[in-house]
mmCIF file of C-alpha atoms in Angstrom:
data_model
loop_
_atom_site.group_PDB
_atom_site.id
_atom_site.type_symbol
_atom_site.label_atom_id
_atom_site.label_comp_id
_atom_site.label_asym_id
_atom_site.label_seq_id
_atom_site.Cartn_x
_atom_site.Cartn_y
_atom_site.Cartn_z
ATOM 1 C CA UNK B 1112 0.000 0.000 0.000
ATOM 2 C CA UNK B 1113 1.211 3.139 -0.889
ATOM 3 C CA UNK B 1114 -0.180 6.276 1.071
ATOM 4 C CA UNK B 1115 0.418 9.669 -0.590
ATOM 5 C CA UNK B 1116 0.560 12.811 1.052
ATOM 6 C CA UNK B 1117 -0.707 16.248 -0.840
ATOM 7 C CA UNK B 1118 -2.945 14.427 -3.184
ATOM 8 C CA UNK B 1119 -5.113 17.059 -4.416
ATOM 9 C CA UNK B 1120 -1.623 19.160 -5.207
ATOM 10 C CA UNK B 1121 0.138 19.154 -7.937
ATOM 11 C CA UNK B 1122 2.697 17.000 -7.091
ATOM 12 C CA UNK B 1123 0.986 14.783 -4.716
ATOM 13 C CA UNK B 1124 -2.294 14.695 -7.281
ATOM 14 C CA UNK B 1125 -0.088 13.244 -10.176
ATOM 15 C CA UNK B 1126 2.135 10.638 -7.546
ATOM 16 C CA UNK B 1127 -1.244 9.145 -6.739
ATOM 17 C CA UNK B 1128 -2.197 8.859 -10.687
ATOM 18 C CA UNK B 1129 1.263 7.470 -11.591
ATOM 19 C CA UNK B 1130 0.211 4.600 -9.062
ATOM 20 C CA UNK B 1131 -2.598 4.318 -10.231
ATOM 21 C CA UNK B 1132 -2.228 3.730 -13.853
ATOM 22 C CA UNK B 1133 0.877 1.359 -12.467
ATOM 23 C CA UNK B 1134 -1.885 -1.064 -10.793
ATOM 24 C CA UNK B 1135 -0.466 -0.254 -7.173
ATOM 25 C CA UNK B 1136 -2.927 -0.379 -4.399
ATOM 26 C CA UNK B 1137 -2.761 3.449 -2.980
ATOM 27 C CA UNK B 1138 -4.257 5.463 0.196
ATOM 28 C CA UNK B 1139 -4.417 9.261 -0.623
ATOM 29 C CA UNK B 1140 -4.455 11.270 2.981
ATOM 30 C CA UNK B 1141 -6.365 14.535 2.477
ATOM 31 C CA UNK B 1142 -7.808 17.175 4.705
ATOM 32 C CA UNK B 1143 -11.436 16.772 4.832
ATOM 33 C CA UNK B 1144 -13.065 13.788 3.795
ATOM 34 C CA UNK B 1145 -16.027 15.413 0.979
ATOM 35 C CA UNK B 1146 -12.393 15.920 -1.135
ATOM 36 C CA UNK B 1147 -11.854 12.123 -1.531
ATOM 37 C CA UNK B 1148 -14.848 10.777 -3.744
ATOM 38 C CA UNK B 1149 -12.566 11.778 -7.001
ATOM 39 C CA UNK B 1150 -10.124 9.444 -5.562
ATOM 40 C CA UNK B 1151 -12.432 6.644 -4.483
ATOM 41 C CA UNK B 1152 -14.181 6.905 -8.294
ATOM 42 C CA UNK B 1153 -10.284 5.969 -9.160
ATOM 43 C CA UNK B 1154 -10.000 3.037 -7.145
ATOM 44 C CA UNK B 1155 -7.842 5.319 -4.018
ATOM 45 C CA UNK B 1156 -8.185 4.295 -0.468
ATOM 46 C CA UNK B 1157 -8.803 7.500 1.334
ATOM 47 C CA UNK B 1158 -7.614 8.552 4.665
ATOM 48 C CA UNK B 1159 -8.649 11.956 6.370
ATOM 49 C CA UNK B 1160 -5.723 13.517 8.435
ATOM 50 C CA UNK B 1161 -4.345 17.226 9.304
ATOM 51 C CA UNK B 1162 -1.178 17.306 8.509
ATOM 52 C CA UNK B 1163 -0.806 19.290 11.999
ATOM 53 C CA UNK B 1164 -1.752 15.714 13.590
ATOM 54 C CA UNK B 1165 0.394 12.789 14.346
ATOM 55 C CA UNK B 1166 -1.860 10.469 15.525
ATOM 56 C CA UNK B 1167 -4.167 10.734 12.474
ATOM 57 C CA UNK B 1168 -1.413 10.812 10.495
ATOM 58 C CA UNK B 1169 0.288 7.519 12.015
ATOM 59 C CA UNK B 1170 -3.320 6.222 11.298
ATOM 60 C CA UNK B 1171 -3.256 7.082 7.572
ATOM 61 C CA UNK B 1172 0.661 5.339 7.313
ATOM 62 C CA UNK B 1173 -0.546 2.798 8.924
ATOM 63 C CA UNK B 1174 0.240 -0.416 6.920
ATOM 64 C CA UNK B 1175 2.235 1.226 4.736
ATOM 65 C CA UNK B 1176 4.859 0.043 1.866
ATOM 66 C CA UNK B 1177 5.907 3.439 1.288
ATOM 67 C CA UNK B 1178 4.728 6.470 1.332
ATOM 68 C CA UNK B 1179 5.183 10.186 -0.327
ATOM 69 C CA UNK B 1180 5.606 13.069 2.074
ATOM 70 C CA UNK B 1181 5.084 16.759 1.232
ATOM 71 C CA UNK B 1182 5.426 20.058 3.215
ATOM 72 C CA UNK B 1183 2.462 21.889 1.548
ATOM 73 C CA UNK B 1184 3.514 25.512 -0.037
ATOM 74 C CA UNK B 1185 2.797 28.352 2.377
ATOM 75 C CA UNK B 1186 -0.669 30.285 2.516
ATOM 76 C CA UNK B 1187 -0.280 32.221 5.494
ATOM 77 C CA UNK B 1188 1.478 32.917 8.577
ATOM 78 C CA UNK B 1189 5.536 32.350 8.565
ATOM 79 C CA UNK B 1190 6.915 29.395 6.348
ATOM 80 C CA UNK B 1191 9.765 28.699 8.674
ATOM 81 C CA UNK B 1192 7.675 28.124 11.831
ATOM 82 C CA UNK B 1193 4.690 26.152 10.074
ATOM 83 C CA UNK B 1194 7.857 23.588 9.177
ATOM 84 C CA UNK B 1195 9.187 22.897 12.349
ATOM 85 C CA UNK B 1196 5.241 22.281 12.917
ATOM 86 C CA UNK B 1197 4.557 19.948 10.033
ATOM 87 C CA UNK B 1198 7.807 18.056 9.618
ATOM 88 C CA UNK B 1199 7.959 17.556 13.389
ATOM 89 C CA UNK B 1200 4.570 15.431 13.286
ATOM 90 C CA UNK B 1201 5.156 14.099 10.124
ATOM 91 C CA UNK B 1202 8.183 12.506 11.472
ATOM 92 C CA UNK B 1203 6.691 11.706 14.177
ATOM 93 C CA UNK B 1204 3.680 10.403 12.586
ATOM 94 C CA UNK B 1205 6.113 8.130 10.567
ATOM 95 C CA UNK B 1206 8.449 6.901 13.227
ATOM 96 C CA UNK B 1207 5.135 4.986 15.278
ATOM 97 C CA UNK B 1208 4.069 3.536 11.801
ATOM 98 C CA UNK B 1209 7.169 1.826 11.394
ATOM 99 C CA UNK B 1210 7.373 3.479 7.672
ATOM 100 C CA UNK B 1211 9.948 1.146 5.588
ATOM 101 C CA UNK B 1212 10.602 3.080 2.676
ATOM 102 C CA UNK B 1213 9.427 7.268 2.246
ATOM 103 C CA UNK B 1214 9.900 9.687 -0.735
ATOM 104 C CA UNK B 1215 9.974 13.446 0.330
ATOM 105 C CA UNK B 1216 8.982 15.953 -2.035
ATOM 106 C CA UNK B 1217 11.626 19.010 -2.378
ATOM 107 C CA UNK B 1218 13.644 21.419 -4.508
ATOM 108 C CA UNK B 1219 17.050 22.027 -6.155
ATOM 109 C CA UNK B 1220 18.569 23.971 -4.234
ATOM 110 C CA UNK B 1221 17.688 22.725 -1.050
ATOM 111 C CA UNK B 1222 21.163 21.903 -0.105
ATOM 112 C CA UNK B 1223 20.979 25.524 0.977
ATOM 113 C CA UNK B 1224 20.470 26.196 4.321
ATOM 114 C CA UNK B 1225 19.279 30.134 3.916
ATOM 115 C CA UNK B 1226 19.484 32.543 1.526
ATOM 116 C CA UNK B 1227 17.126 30.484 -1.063
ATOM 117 C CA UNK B 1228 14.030 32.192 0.866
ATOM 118 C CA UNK B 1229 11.014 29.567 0.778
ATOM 119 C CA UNK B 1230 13.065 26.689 -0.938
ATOM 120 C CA UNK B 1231 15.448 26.995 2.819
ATOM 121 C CA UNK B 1232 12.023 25.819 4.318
ATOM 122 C CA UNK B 1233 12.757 22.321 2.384
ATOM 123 C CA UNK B 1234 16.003 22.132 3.100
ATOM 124 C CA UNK B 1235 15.235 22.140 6.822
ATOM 125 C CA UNK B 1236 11.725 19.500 6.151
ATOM 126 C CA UNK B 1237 14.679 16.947 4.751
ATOM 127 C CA UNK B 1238 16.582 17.613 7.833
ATOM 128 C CA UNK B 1239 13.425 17.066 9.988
ATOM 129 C CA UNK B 1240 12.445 13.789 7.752
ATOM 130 C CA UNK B 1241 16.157 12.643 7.582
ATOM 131 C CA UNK B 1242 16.092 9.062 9.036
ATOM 132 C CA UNK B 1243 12.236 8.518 9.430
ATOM 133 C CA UNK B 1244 12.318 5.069 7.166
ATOM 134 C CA UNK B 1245 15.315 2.931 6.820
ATOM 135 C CA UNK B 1246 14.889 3.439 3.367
ATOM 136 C CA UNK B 1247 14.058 7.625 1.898
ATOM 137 C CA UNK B 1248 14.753 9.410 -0.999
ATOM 138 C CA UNK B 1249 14.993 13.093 -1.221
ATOM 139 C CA UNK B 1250 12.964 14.262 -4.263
ATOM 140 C CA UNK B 1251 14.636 17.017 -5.463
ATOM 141 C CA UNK B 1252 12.849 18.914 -7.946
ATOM 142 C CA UNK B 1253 13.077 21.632 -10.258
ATOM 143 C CA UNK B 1254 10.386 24.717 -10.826
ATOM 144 C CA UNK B 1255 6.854 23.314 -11.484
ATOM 145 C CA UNK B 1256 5.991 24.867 -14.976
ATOM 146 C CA UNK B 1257 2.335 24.301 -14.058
ATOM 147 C CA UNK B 1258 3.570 27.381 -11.621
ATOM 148 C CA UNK B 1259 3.149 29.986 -14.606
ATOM 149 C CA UNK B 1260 -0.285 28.763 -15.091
ATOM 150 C CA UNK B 1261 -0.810 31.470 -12.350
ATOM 151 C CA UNK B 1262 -0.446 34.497 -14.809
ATOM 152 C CA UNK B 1263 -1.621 32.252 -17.918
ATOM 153 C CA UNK B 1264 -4.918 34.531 -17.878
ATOM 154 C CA UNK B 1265 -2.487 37.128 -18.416
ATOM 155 C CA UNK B 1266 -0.894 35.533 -20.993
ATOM 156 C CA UNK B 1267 -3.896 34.777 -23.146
ATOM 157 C CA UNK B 1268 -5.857 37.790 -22.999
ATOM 158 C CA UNK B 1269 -3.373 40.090 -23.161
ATOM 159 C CA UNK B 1270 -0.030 38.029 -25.083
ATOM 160 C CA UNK B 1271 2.157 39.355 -22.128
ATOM 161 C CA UNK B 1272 4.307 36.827 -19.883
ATOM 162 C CA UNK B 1273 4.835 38.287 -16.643
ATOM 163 C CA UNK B 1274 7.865 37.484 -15.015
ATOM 164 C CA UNK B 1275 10.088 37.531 -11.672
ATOM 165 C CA UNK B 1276 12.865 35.528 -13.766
ATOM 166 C CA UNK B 1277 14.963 36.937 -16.002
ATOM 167 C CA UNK B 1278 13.886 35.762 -19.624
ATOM 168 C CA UNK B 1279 17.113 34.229 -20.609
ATOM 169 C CA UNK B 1280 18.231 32.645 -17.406
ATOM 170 C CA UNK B 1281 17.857 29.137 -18.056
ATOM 171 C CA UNK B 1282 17.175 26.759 -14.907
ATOM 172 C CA UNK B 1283 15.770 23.399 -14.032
ATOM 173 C CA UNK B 1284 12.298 23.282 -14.381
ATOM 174 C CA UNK B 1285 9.998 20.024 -14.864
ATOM 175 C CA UNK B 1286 6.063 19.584 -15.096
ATOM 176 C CA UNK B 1287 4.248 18.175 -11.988
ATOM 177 C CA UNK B 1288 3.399 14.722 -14.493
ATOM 178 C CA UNK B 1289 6.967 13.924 -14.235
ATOM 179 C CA UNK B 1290 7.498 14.718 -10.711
ATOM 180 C CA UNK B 1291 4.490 12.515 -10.285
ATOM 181 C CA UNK B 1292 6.023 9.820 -12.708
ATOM 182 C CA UNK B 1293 9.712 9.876 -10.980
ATOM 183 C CA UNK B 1294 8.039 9.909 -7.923
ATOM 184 C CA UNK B 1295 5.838 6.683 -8.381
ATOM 185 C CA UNK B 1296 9.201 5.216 -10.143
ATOM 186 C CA UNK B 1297 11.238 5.896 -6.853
ATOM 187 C CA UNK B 1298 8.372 4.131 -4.441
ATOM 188 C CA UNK B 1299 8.303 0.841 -6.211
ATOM 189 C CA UNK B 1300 12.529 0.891 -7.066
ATOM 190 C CA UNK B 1301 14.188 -1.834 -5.100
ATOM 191 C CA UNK B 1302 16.482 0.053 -2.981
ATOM 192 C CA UNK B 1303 18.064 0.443 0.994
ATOM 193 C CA UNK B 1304 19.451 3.564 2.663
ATOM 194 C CA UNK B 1305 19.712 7.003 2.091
ATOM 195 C CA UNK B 1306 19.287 8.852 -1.625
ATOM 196 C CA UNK B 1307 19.307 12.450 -3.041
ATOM 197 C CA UNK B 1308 17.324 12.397 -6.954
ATOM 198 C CA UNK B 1309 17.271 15.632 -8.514
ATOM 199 C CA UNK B 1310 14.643 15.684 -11.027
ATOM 200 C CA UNK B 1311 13.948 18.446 -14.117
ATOM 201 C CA UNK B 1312 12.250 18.120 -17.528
ATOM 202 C CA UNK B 1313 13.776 17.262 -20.811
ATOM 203 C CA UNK B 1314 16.194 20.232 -20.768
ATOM 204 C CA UNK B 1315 16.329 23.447 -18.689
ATOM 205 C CA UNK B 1316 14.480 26.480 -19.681
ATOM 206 C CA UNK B 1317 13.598 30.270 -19.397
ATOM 207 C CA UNK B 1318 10.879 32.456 -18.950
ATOM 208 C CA UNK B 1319 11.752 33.554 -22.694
ATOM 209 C CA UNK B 1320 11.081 29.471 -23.729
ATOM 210 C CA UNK B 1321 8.033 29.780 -21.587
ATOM 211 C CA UNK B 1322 6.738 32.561 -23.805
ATOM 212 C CA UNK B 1323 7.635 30.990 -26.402
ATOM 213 C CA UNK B 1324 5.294 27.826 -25.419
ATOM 214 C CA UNK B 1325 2.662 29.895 -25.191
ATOM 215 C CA UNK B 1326 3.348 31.515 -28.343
ATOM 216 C CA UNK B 1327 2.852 27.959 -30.044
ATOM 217 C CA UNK B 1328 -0.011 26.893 -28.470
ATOM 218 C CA UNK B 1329 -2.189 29.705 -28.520
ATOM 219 C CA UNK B 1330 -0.929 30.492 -32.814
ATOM 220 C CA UNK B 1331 0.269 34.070 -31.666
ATOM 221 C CA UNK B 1332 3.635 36.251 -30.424
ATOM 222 C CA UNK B 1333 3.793 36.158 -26.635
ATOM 223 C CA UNK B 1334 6.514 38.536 -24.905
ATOM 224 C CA UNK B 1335 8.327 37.904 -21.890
ATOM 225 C CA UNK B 1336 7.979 41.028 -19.481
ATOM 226 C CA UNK B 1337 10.166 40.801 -16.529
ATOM 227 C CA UNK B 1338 8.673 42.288 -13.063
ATOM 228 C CA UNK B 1339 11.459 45.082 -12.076
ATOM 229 C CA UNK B 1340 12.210 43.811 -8.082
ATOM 230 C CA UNK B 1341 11.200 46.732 -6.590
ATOM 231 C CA UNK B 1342 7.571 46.053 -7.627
ATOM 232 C CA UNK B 1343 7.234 42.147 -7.095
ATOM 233 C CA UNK B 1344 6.072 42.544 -3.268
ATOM 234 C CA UNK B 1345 2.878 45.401 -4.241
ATOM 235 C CA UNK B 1346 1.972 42.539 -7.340
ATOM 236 C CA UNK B 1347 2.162 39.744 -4.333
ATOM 237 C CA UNK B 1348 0.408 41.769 -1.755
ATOM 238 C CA UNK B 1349 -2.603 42.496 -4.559
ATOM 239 C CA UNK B 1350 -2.819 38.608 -5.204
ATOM 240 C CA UNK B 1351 -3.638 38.676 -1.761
ATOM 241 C CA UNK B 1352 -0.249 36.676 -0.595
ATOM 242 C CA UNK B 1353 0.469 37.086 3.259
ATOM 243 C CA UNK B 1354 3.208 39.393 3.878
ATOM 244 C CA UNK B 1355 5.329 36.935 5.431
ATOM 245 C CA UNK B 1356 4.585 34.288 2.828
ATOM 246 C CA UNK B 1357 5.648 37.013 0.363
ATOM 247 C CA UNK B 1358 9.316 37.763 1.578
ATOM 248 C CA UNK B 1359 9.664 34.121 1.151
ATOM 249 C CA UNK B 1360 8.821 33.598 -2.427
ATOM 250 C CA UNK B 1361 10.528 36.595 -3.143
ATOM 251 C CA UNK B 1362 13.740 35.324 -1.691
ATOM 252 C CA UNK B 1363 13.574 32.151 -3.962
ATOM 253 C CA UNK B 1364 13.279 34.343 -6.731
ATOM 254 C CA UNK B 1365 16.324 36.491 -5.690
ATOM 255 C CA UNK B 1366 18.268 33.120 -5.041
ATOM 256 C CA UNK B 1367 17.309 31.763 -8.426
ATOM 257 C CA UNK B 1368 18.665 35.221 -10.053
ATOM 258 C CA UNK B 1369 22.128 34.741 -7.895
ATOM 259 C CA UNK B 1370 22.331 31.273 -9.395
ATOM 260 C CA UNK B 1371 21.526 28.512 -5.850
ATOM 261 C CA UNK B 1372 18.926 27.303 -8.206
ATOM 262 C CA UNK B 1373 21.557 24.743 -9.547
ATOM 263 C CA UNK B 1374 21.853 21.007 -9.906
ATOM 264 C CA UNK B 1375 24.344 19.452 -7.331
ATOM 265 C CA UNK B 1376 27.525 17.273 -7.693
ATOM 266 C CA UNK B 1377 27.339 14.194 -6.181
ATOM 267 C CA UNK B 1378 23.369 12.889 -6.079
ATOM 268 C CA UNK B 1379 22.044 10.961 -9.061
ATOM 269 C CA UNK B 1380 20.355 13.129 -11.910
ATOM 270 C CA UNK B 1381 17.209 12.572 -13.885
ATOM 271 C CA UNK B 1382 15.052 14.481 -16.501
ATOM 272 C CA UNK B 1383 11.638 13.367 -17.546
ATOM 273 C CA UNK B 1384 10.276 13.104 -20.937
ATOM 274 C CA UNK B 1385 7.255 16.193 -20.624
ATOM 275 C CA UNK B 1386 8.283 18.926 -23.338
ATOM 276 C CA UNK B 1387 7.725 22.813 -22.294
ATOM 277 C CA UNK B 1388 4.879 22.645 -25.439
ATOM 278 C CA UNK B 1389 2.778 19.910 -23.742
ATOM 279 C CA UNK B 1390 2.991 21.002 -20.016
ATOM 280 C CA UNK B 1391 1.672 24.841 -21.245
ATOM 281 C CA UNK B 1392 -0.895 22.956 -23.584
ATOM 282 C CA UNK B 1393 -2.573 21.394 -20.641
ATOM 283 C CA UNK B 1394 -2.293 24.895 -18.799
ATOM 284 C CA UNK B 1395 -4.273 26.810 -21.391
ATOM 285 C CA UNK B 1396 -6.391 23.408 -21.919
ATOM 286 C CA UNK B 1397 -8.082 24.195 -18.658
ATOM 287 C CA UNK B 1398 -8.682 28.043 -19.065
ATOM 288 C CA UNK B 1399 -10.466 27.569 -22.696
ATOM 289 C CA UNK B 1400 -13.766 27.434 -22.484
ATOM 290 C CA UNK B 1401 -15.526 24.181 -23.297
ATOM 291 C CA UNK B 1402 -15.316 23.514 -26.465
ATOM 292 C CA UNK B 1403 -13.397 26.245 -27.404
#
């Protein structure tokens, strides 16, 4: 039995779905039960746990092969703190399950202990989770290009790409079906110990290659428009983004533009197989009207 973690995310959502389509029994934990019948249509066990509580947690690993663990992105209150919350009782959580074998969701540059803003609050979840199963792999991923779906509104009514990365700095980015994919790959692998698995797509890419996506799939020029710094935390604070969840994002993108966004020596490398065309053709596919 595999029990997945952050199921109705991105990453978690297409973890569960790799399992699926493998044929592997799997238990999706989510937050409130109503959000589960999805997953039972798909043949998911469901479990119904806050992540802010061990023993329902320890319930939903209970039995376990293997499970995949997630610190959920920040929505309010400080990122750092809400860490030490949820890693604590995740670990704990695992530790009384007897978990054999875990895969933890987290990010190039997590090696970094600060100055990568919110991508330092995985690097201290992989310290919390370090040791919780005999066997655990550290998922390291690159930037979700189903993030940009965020401004893809903007994109298609307007043939803009707004940016807080430079358009020609290339870095590792990957969509969430292959972190799903690698993911599902790494809980079934035969394996003991201790691993670090960086994961990106097919090649790296920019915000100008993101444009340029768009640009093919919607049949028209799309420019890349960089966000000058000085205006990224008004932009934030207008999406409605917490303060303090703000300062963080913004110091992954200043770490990003000083280059800790970077593959490390040392762990094992993989890319999936998801171009840049497809993963934006399945962002637009969901804003066209039906259809359409």
């Amino acid at each position: 039995m595999h029990v997945v973690f952050g199921a109705n995310g991105r990453a978690g959502g297409e973890t569960a779905r790799a399992l699926i389509e493998r044929g592997e029994a799997v238990r999706v934990v989510l937050r409130r039960k109503e959000q589960g019948e999805t997953w039972t249509a798909l043949g998911a066990e469901v479990a119904v746990a806050h992540m802010e509580d061990a023993d329902a947690m320890a319930d939903a690993l209970n039995g376990a092969s293997a499970a995949f663990l997630v610190n959920p992105p920040p929505v309010s209150g400080d990122p750092y703190a809400r860490t030490e919350e949820l890693g604590a009782a995740l670990a704990d959580a695992a530790r009384r399950a007897r978990l054999p074998k875990a895969v933890v969701l987290s990010s190039i540059g997590a090696q970094h202990a600060s100055g990568t803003g919110v991508i330092a609050t995985l690097n201290r979840f992989e310290a919390l989770l370090d040791g919780v199963a005999p066997t655990t792999t550290f998922l390291r991923s690159g930037y979700f290009v189903e993030t940009w779906g965020e401004v893809a509104e903007t994109v298609m009514s307007e043939s803009v790409l707004p940016s807080f990365l430079e358009p020609s700095q290339k870095i590792p980015m990957v969509s969430t079906i292959d972190v799903g994919r690698a993911a599902a790959t790494l809980l079934c692998e035969e394996w003991t110990g201790k691993r670090v698995v960086e994961l990106a797509g097919p090649e790296d890419w920019s915000a100008g290659d993101v444009a340029a996506a768009f640009a093919e799939v919607l049949g028209r020029p799309v420019v890349p428009v960089p966000v000058p710094p000085e205006r990224r935390a008004a932009l934030l604070a207008e999406a409605g983004v917490p303060a303090e969840v703000a300062s963080a994002l913004l110091g992954m993108y200043e770490a990003i533009a000083n280059g800790l966004f970077m593959h490390q020596d040392g762990y094992e490398h993989r890319r999936g197989t998801i171009s840049l065309a497809t993963a934006i053709e399945r962002i637009v596919a969901t804003l066209e009207p039906a259809g359409h």
